[in-house]
Coordinates of C-alpha atoms in Angstrom, one line a residue:
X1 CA -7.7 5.3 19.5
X2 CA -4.7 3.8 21.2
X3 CA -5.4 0.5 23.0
X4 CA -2.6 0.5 25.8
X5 CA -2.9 -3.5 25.9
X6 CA -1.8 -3.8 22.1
X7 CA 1.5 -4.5 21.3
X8 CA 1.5 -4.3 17.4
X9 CA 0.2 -8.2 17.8
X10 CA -1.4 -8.0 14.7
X11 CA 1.5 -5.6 12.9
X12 CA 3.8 -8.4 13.4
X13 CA 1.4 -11.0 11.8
X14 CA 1.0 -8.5 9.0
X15 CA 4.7 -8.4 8.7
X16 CA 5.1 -12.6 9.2
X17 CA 2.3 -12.8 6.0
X18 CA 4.6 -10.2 3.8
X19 CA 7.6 -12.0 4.4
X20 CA 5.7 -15.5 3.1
X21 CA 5.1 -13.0 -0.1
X22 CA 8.5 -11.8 -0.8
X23 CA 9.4 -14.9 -3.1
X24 CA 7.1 -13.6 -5.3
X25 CA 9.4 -10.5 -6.3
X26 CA 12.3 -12.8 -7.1
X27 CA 11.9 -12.6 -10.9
X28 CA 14.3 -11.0 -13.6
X29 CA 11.9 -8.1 -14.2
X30 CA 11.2 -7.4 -10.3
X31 CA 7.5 -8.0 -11.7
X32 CA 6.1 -10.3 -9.3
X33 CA 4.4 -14.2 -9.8
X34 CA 0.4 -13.7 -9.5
X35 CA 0.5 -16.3 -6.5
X36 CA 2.7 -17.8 -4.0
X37 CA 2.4 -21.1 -1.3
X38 CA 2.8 -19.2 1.8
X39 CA 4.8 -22.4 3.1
X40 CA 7.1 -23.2 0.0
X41 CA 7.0 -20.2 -2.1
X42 CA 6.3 -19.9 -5.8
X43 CA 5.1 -23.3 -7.1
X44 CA 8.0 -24.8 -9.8
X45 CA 4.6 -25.2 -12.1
X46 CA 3.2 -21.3 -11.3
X47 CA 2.3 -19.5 -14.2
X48 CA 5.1 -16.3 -15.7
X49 CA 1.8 -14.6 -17.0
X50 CA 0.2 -12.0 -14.9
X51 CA -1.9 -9.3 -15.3
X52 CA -0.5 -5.4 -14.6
X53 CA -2.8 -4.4 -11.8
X54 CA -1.9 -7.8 -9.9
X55 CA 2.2 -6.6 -10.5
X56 CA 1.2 -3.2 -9.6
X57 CA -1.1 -2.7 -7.1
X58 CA 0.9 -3.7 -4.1
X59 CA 2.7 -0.1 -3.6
X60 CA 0.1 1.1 -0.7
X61 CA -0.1 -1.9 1.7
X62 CA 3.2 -2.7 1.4
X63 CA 4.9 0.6 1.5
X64 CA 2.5 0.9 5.0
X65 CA 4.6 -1.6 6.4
X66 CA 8.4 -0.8 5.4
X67 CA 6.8 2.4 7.5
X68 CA 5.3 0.6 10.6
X69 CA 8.3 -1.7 10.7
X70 CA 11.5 0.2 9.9
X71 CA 12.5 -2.2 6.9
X72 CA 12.4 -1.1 3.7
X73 CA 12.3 -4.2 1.5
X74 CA 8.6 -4.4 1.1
X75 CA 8.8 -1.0 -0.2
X76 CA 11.7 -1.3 -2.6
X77 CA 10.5 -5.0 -3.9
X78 CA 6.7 -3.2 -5.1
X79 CA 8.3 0.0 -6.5
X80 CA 10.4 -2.6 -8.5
X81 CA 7.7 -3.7 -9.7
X82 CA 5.9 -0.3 -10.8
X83 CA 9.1 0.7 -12.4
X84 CA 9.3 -2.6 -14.1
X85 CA 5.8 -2.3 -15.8
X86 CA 6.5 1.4 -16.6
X87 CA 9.6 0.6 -18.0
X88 CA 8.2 -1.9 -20.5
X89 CA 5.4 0.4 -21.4
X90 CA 5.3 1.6 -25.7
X91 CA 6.3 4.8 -27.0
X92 CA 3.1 6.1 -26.8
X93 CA 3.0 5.2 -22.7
X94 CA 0.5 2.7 -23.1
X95 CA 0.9 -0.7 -21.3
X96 CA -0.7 -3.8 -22.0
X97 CA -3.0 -6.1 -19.7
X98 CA -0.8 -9.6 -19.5
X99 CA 2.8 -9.7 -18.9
X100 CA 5.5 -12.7 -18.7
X101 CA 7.0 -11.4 -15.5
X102 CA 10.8 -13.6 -16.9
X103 CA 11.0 -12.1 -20.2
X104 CA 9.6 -8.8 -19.4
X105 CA 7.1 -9.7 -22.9
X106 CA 3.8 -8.4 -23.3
X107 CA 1.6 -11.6 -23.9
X108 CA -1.6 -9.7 -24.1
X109 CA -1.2 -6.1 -25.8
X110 CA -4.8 -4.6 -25.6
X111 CA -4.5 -0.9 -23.4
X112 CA -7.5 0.1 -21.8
X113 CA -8.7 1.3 -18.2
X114 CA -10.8 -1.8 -17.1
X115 CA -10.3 -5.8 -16.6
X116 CA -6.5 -6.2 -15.8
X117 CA -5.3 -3.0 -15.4
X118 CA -7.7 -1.0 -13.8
X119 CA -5.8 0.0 -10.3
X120 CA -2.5 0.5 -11.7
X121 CA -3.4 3.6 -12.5
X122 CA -5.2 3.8 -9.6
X123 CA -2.1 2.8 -7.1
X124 CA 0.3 5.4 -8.8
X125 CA -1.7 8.6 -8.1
X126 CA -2.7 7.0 -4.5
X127 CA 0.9 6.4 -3.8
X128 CA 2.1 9.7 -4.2
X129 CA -0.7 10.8 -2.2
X130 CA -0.1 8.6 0.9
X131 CA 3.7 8.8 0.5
X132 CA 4.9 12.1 -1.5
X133 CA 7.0 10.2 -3.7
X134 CA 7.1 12.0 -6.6
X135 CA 7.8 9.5 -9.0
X136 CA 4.9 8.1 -8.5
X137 CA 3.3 11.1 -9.9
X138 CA 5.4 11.5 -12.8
X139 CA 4.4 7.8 -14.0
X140 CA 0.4 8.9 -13.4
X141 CA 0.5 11.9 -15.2
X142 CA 2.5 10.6 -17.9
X143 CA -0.4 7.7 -18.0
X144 CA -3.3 9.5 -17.5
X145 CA -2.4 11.8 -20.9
X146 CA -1.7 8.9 -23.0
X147 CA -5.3 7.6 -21.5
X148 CA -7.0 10.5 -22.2
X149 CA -5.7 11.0 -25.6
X150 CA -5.6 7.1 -26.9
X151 CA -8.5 5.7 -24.9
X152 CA -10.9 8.4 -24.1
X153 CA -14.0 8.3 -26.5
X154 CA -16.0 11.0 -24.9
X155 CA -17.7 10.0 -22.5
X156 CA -16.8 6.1 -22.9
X157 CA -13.3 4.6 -23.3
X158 CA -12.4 1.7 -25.7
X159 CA -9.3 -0.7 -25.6
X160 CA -6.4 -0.3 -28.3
X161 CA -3.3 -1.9 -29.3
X162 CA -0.4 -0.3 -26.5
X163 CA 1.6 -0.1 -29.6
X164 CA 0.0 1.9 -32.5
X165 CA -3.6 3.0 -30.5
X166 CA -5.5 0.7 -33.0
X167 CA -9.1 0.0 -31.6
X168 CA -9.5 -3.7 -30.6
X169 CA -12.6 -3.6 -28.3
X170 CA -15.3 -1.0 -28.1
X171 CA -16.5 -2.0 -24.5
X172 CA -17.9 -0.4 -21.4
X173 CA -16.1 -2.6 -18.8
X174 CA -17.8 -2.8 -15.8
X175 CA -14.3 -2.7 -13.5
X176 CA -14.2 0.7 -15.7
X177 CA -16.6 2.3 -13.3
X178 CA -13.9 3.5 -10.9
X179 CA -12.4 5.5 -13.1
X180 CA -14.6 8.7 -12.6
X181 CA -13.4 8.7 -8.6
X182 CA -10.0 8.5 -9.6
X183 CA -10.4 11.6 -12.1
X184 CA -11.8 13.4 -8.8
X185 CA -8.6 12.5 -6.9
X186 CA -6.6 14.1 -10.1
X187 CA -8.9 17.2 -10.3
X188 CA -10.3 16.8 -13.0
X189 CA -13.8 16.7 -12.7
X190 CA -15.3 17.6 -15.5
X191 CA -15.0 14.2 -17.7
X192 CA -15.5 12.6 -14.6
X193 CA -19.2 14.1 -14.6
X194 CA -20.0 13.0 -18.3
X195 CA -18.5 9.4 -18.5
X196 CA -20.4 8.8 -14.7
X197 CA -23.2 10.0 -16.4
X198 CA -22.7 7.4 -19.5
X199 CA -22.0 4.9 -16.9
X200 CA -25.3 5.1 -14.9
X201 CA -27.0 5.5 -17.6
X202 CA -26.7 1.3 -18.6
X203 CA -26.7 1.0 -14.8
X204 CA -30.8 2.6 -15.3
X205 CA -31.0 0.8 -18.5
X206 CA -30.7 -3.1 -17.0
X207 CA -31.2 -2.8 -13.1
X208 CA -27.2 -3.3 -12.6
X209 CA -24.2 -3.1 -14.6
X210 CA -23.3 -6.0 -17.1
X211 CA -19.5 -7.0 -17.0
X212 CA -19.5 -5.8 -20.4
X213 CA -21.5 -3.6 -22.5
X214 CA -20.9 -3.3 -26.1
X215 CA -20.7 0.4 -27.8
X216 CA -21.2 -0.7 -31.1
X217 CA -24.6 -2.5 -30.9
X218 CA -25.4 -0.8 -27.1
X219 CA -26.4 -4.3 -25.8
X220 CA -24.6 -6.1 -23.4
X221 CA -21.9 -7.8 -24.6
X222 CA -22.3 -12.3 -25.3
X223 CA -20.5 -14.1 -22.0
X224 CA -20.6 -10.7 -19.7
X225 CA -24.5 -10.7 -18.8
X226 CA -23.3 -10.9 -15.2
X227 CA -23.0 -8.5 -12.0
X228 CA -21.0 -9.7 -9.2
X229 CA -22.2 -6.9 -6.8
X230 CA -19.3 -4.7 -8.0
X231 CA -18.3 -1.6 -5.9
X232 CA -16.7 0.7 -8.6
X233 CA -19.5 2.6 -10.3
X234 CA -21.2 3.3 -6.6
X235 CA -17.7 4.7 -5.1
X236 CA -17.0 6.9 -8.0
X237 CA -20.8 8.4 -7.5
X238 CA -19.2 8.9 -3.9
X239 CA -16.5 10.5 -5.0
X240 CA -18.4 13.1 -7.2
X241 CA -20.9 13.8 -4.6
X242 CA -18.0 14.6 -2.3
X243 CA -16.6 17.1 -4.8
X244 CA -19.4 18.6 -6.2
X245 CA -22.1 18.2 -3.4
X246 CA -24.8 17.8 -6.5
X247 CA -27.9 16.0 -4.8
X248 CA -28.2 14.1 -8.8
X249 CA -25.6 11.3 -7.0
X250 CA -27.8 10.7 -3.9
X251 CA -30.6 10.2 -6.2
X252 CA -27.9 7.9 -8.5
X253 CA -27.2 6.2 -4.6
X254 CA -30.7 5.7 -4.0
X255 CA -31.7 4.2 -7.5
X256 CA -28.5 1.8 -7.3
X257 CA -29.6 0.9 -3.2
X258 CA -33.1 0.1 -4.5
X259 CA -31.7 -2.1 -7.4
X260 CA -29.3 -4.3 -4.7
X261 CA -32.8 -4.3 -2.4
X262 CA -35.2 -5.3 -4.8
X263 CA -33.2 -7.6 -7.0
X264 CA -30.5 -8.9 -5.4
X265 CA -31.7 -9.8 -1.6
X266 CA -31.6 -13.0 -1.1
X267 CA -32.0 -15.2 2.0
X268 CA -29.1 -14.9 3.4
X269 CA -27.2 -12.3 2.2
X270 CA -26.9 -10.5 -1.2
X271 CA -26.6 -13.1 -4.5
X272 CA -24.9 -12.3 -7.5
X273 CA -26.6 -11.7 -10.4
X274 CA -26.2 -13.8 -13.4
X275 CA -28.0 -12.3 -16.0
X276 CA -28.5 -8.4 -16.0
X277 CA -31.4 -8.7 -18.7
X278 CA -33.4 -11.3 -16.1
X279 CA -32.3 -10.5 -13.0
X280 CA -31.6 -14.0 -12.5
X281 CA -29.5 -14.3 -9.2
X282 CA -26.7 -16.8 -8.1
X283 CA -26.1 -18.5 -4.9
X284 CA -23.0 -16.5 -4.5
X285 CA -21.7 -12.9 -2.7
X286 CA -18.2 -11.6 -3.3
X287 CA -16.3 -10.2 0.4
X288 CA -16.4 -7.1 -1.8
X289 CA -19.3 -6.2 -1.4
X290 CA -19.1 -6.0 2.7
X291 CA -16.0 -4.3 2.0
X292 CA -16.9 -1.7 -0.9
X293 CA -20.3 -2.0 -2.5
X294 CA -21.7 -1.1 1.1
X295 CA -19.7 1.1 2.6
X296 CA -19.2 3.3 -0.2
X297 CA -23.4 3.5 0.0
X298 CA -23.2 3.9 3.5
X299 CA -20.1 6.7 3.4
X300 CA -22.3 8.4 0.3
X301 CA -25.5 8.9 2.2
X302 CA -24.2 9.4 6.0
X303 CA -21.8 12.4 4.1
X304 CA -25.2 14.2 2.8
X305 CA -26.4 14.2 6.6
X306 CA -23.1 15.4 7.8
X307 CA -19.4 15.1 8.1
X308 CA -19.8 13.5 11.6
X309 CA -17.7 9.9 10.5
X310 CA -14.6 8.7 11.2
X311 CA -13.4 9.0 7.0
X312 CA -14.6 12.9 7.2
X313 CA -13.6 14.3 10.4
X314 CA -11.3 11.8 12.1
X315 CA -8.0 12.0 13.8
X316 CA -6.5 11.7 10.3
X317 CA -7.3 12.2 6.5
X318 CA -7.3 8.4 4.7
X319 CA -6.5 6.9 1.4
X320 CA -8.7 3.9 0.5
X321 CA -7.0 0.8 -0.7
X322 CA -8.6 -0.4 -3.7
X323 CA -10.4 -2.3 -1.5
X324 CA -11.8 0.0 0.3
X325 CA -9.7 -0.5 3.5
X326 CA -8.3 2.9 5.1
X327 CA -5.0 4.1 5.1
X328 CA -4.6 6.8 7.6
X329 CA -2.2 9.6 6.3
X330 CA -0.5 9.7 9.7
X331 CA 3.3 11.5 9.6
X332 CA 5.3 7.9 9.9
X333 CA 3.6 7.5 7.1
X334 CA 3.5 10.2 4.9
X335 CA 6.0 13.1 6.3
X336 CA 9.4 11.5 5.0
X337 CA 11.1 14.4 6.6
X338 CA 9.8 13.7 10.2
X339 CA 10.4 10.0 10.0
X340 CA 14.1 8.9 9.1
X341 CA 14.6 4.9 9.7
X342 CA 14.0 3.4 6.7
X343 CA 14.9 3.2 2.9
X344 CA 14.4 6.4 1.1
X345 CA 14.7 9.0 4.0
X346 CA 16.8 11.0 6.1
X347 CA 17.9 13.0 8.5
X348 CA 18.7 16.6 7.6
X349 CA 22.0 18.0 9.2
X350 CA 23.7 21.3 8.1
X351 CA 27.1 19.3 7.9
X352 CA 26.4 16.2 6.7
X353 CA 24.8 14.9 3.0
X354 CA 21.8 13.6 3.0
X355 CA 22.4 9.8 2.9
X356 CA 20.1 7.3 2.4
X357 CA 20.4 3.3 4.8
X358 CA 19.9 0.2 3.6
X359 CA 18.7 -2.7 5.4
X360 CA 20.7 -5.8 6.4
X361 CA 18.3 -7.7 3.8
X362 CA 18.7 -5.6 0.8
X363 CA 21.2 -6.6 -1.9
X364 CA 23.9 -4.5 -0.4
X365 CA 24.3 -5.5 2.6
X366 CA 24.0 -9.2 2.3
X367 CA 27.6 -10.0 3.2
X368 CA 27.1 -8.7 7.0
X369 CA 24.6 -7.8 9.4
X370 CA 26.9 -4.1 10.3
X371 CA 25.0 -0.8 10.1
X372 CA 26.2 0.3 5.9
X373 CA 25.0 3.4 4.3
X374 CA 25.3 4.8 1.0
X375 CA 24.8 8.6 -0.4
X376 CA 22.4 8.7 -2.9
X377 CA 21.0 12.3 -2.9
X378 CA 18.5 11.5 -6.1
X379 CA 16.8 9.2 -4.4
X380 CA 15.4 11.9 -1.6
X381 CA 16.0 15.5 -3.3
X382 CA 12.4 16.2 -3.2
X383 CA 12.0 17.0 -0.1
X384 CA 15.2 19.5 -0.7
X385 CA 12.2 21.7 -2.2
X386 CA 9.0 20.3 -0.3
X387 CA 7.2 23.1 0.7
X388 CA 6.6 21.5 4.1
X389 CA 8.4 23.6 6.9
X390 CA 11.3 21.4 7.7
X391 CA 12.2 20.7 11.6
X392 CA 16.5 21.1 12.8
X393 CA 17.2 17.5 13.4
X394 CA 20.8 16.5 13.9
X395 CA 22.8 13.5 14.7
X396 CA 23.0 11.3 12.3
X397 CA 25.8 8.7 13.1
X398 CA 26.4 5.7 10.8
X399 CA 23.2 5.2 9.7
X400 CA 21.7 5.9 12.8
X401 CA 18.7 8.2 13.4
X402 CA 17.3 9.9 16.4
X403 CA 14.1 8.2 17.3
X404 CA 10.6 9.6 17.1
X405 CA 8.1 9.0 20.2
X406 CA 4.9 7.7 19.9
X407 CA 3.3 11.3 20.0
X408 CA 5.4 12.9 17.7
X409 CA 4.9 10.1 15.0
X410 CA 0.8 10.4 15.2
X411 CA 1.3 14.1 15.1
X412 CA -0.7 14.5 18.8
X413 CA 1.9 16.8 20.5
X414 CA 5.1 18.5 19.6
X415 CA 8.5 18.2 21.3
X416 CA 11.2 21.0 20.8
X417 CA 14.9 20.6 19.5
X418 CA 18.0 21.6 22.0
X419 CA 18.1 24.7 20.1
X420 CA 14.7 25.9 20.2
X421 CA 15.5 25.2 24.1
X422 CA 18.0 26.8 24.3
X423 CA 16.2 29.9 22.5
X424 CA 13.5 29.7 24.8
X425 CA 15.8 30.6 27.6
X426 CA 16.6 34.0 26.2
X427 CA 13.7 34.9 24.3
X428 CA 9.8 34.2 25.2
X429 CA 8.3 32.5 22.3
X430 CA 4.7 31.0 22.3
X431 CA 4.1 27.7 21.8
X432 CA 4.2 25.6 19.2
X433 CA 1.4 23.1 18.0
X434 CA 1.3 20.2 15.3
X435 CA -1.7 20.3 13.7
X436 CA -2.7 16.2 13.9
X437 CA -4.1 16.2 10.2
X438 CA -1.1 16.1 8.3
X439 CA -1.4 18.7 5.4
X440 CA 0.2 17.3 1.6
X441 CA 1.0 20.2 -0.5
X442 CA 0.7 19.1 -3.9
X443 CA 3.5 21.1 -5.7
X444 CA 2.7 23.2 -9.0
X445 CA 5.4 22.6 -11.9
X446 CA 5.1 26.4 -12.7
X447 CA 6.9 27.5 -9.1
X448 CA 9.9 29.1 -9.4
X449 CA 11.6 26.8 -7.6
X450 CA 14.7 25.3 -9.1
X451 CA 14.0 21.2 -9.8
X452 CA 16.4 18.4 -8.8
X453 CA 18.8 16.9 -11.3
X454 CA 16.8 13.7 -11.0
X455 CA 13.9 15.8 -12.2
X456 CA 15.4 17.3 -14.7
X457 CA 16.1 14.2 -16.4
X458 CA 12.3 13.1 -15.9
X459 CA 11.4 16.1 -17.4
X460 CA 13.5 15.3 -20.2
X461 CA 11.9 12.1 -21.2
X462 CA 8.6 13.4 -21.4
X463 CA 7.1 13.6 -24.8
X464 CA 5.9 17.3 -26.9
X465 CA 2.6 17.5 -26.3
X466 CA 0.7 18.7 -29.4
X467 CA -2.0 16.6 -30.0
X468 CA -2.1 15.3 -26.1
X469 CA -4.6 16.5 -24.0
X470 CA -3.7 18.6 -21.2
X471 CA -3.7 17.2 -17.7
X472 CA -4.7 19.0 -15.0
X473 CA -2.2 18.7 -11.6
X474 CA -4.2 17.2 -8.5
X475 CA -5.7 19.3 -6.3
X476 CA -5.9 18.8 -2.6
X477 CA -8.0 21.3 -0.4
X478 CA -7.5 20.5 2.5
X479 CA -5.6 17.2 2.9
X480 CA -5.5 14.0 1.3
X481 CA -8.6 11.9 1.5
X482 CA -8.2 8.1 -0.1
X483 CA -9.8 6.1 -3.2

């Protein structure tokens, strides 16, 4: 897929446009403001409040480009940002919806799954995923068992207080409709099946889903009689068909194609529906819809004929943004071990530490623009016990690190060290070929091996688990596929 005219044109926009963002991130909590003038930066009059999926669901796209470009401070600036939210969270590892991003003060304290903090859960299982960082997965699993245990009402879930679990709103939240796809990305199907199956069911009950359904009087819910073509509850029924390969979500896909048909074709386009109970339709389409709501229709029915699409049988496996744009899980981006110029990796060498570089633009290396360098062997020691076969690569020299070429980074070919040269000169070997789809190996706790010290200490903050539910590790097949 390699256009020999391109010459990362639009990478370099990309990069121009994140740049503009990056005054967003200046706050005390690393949290960043909810907007930003691309010109100015952050308005004196912007808002300190903002919701914890807008602070942290930036890790994917941003963490793609501290790959593609070689500078880690759109990286570090969004993993600030996670670890500011997660550090703020209660005892009980619930987090709130509404945060003042100076103070580090929850302003709204209601915990749920849906409206305002729906893909932070989302973007910490994803990033590990796409980048192996196993932080990441600590944080989700540490979430998804307070979730399960505080929020989960089988088959619904209801919002509480992030503080004592009180109930505060027994809602079905429309924006709560992803969460069965993300439960298939964890492995754990089975509640997946049951709250898809409560889910449809209002979705066969009204034509659409309302914004918000009450589970105390099962009506929709006063002010949230509106669907605005939403994707969620149609890519979590792709998701389930994809793992369990039950023909009951094709007939879900079909009812749900017939309803967007039928009631909410308009002239030019597809309208938004104001009221669920009258199908009354607004002049109005969300660029969601283009981007989700159809695609995940078309990916669900064109999987049933066959895997012959880009998303199931393409040069890579992908993880979907949660908006539905691909990620492709190429080794720049996801082997840390392969690919060694930027924050967070390194080169492995039998007589030198692993160190880890910092940029020219990161807080410790303001003063000049010379190569500096730091050891900082908690920041990388998981890939000391990756199961991933590691490759001899040597000379690392002040911070520097032997390039990769363009084949070896897309995983098309595979180039041999000195040594295996010089091997190959004495003994006849056969040759060696990188598979191009990138395998993750999700690692079970219960190994043998021996954990890190930075894990031990993770493992020492986690809570007994009596009363919590247990949560299943993710399981990945074959390799990682996206949202």
């Amino acid at each position: 897929m390699r256009i020999p005219s391109y010459d990362d044109e639009l990478l370099r926009l990309a990069e121009d446009l994140a740049r503009r963002m990056l005054p967003a991130f200046d706050t005390p909590t690393g949290i960043p403001f909810g907007s930003v003038n691309l010109l100015h930066g952050v308005d004196e009059n912007e808002s300190k409040i903002t919701s914890t999926a807008g602070g942290g669901t930036l890790t994917l796209e941003f963490g793609v480009l501290s790959r593609l470009t070689n500078d880690p401070v759109f990286e570090q600036v969004t993993k600030n940002a996670v670890q500011g939210l997660w550090a703020r969270r209660s005892k009980i590892n619930l987090l709130g919806a509404h945060i003042d991003v100076f103070s580090g003060e929850w302003t709204q304290k209601d915990a749920g799954i849906g409206t305002s903090i729906d893909s932070f859960y989302e973007y910490l299982l994803k990033a590990y995923l796409l980048f192996g960082d196993e932080e990441y997965l600590f944080m989700f699993q540490e979430a998804y068992r307070a979730a399960m245990h505080y929020l989960y009402n089988d088959p619904w879930y209801v919002e509480v207080n992030m503080n004592s679990a009180a109930l505060v709103w027994p809602l079905f939240n429309s924006l709560q409709a992803f969460w069965p796809g993300l439960q298939v990305l964890a492995g754990d199907i089975d509640p997946a099946i049951r709250t898809h199956t409560a889910f449809f069911s209002v979705w066969k009950r009204y034509g659409f889903t309302p914004e918000g359904f009450n589970l105390a009087t099962l009506s929709v819910q006063q002010g949230q009689k509106s669907y605005p073509l939403r994707p969620e509850l149609i890519e979590s029924t792709y998701w389930l068909y994809k793992a369990t390969r039950n023909p009951r979500y094709l007939d879900a896909g079909r009812d749900m194609l017939a309803s967007l048909q039928y009631g909410a074709r308009c002239t030019c386009g597809y309208c938004h529906i104001s009221d669920v109970e009258f199908h009354q339709q607004e002049d109005h389409m969300e660029s969601f819809f283009l981007a989700e709501t159809v695609k995940y229709l078309w990916l669900l029915f064109d999987l049933a004929a066959g895997p012959d699409n880009l998303v199931e049988n393409g040069p890579y496996k992908y993880i979907f943004s949660t908006e539905g744009h691909l990620l492709p899980a190429t080794p720049q981006i996801s082997l840390v071990r392969e690919h060694c110029s930027y924050f967070g990796a390194y080169c492995r060498s039998s007589n030198l530490r692993p160190e880890t570089f910092v940029s020219d633009i990161s807080k410790d290396a303001r003063e000049t623009n010379q190569s500096q360098s730091y050891t900082d062997p908690d920041a990388t020691n998981f890939l000391s016990h990756s199961r991933l076969k590691k490759s001899p690569i040597s000379g690392v020299i002040k911070g520097f690190c032997p390039g990769l070429t363009h084949e070896q980074r897309f995983g098309i070919s595979y180039v041999a060290s000195e040594e295996d040269i010089e091997d190959e000169s004495s003994t006849p070997r056969k040759t060696e070929v990188v598979n191009s789809h990138p395998v993750m190996v999700v690692l079970n706790p219960s190994s043998t091996r021996e954990p890190s010290d930075a894990h031990k200490d993770l493992d020492n903050r986690q809570e007994p688990e009596s009363e919590s539910q247990s949560v299943p590790e993710p399981e990945i097949e074959e390799s990682v596929s996206g949202k």
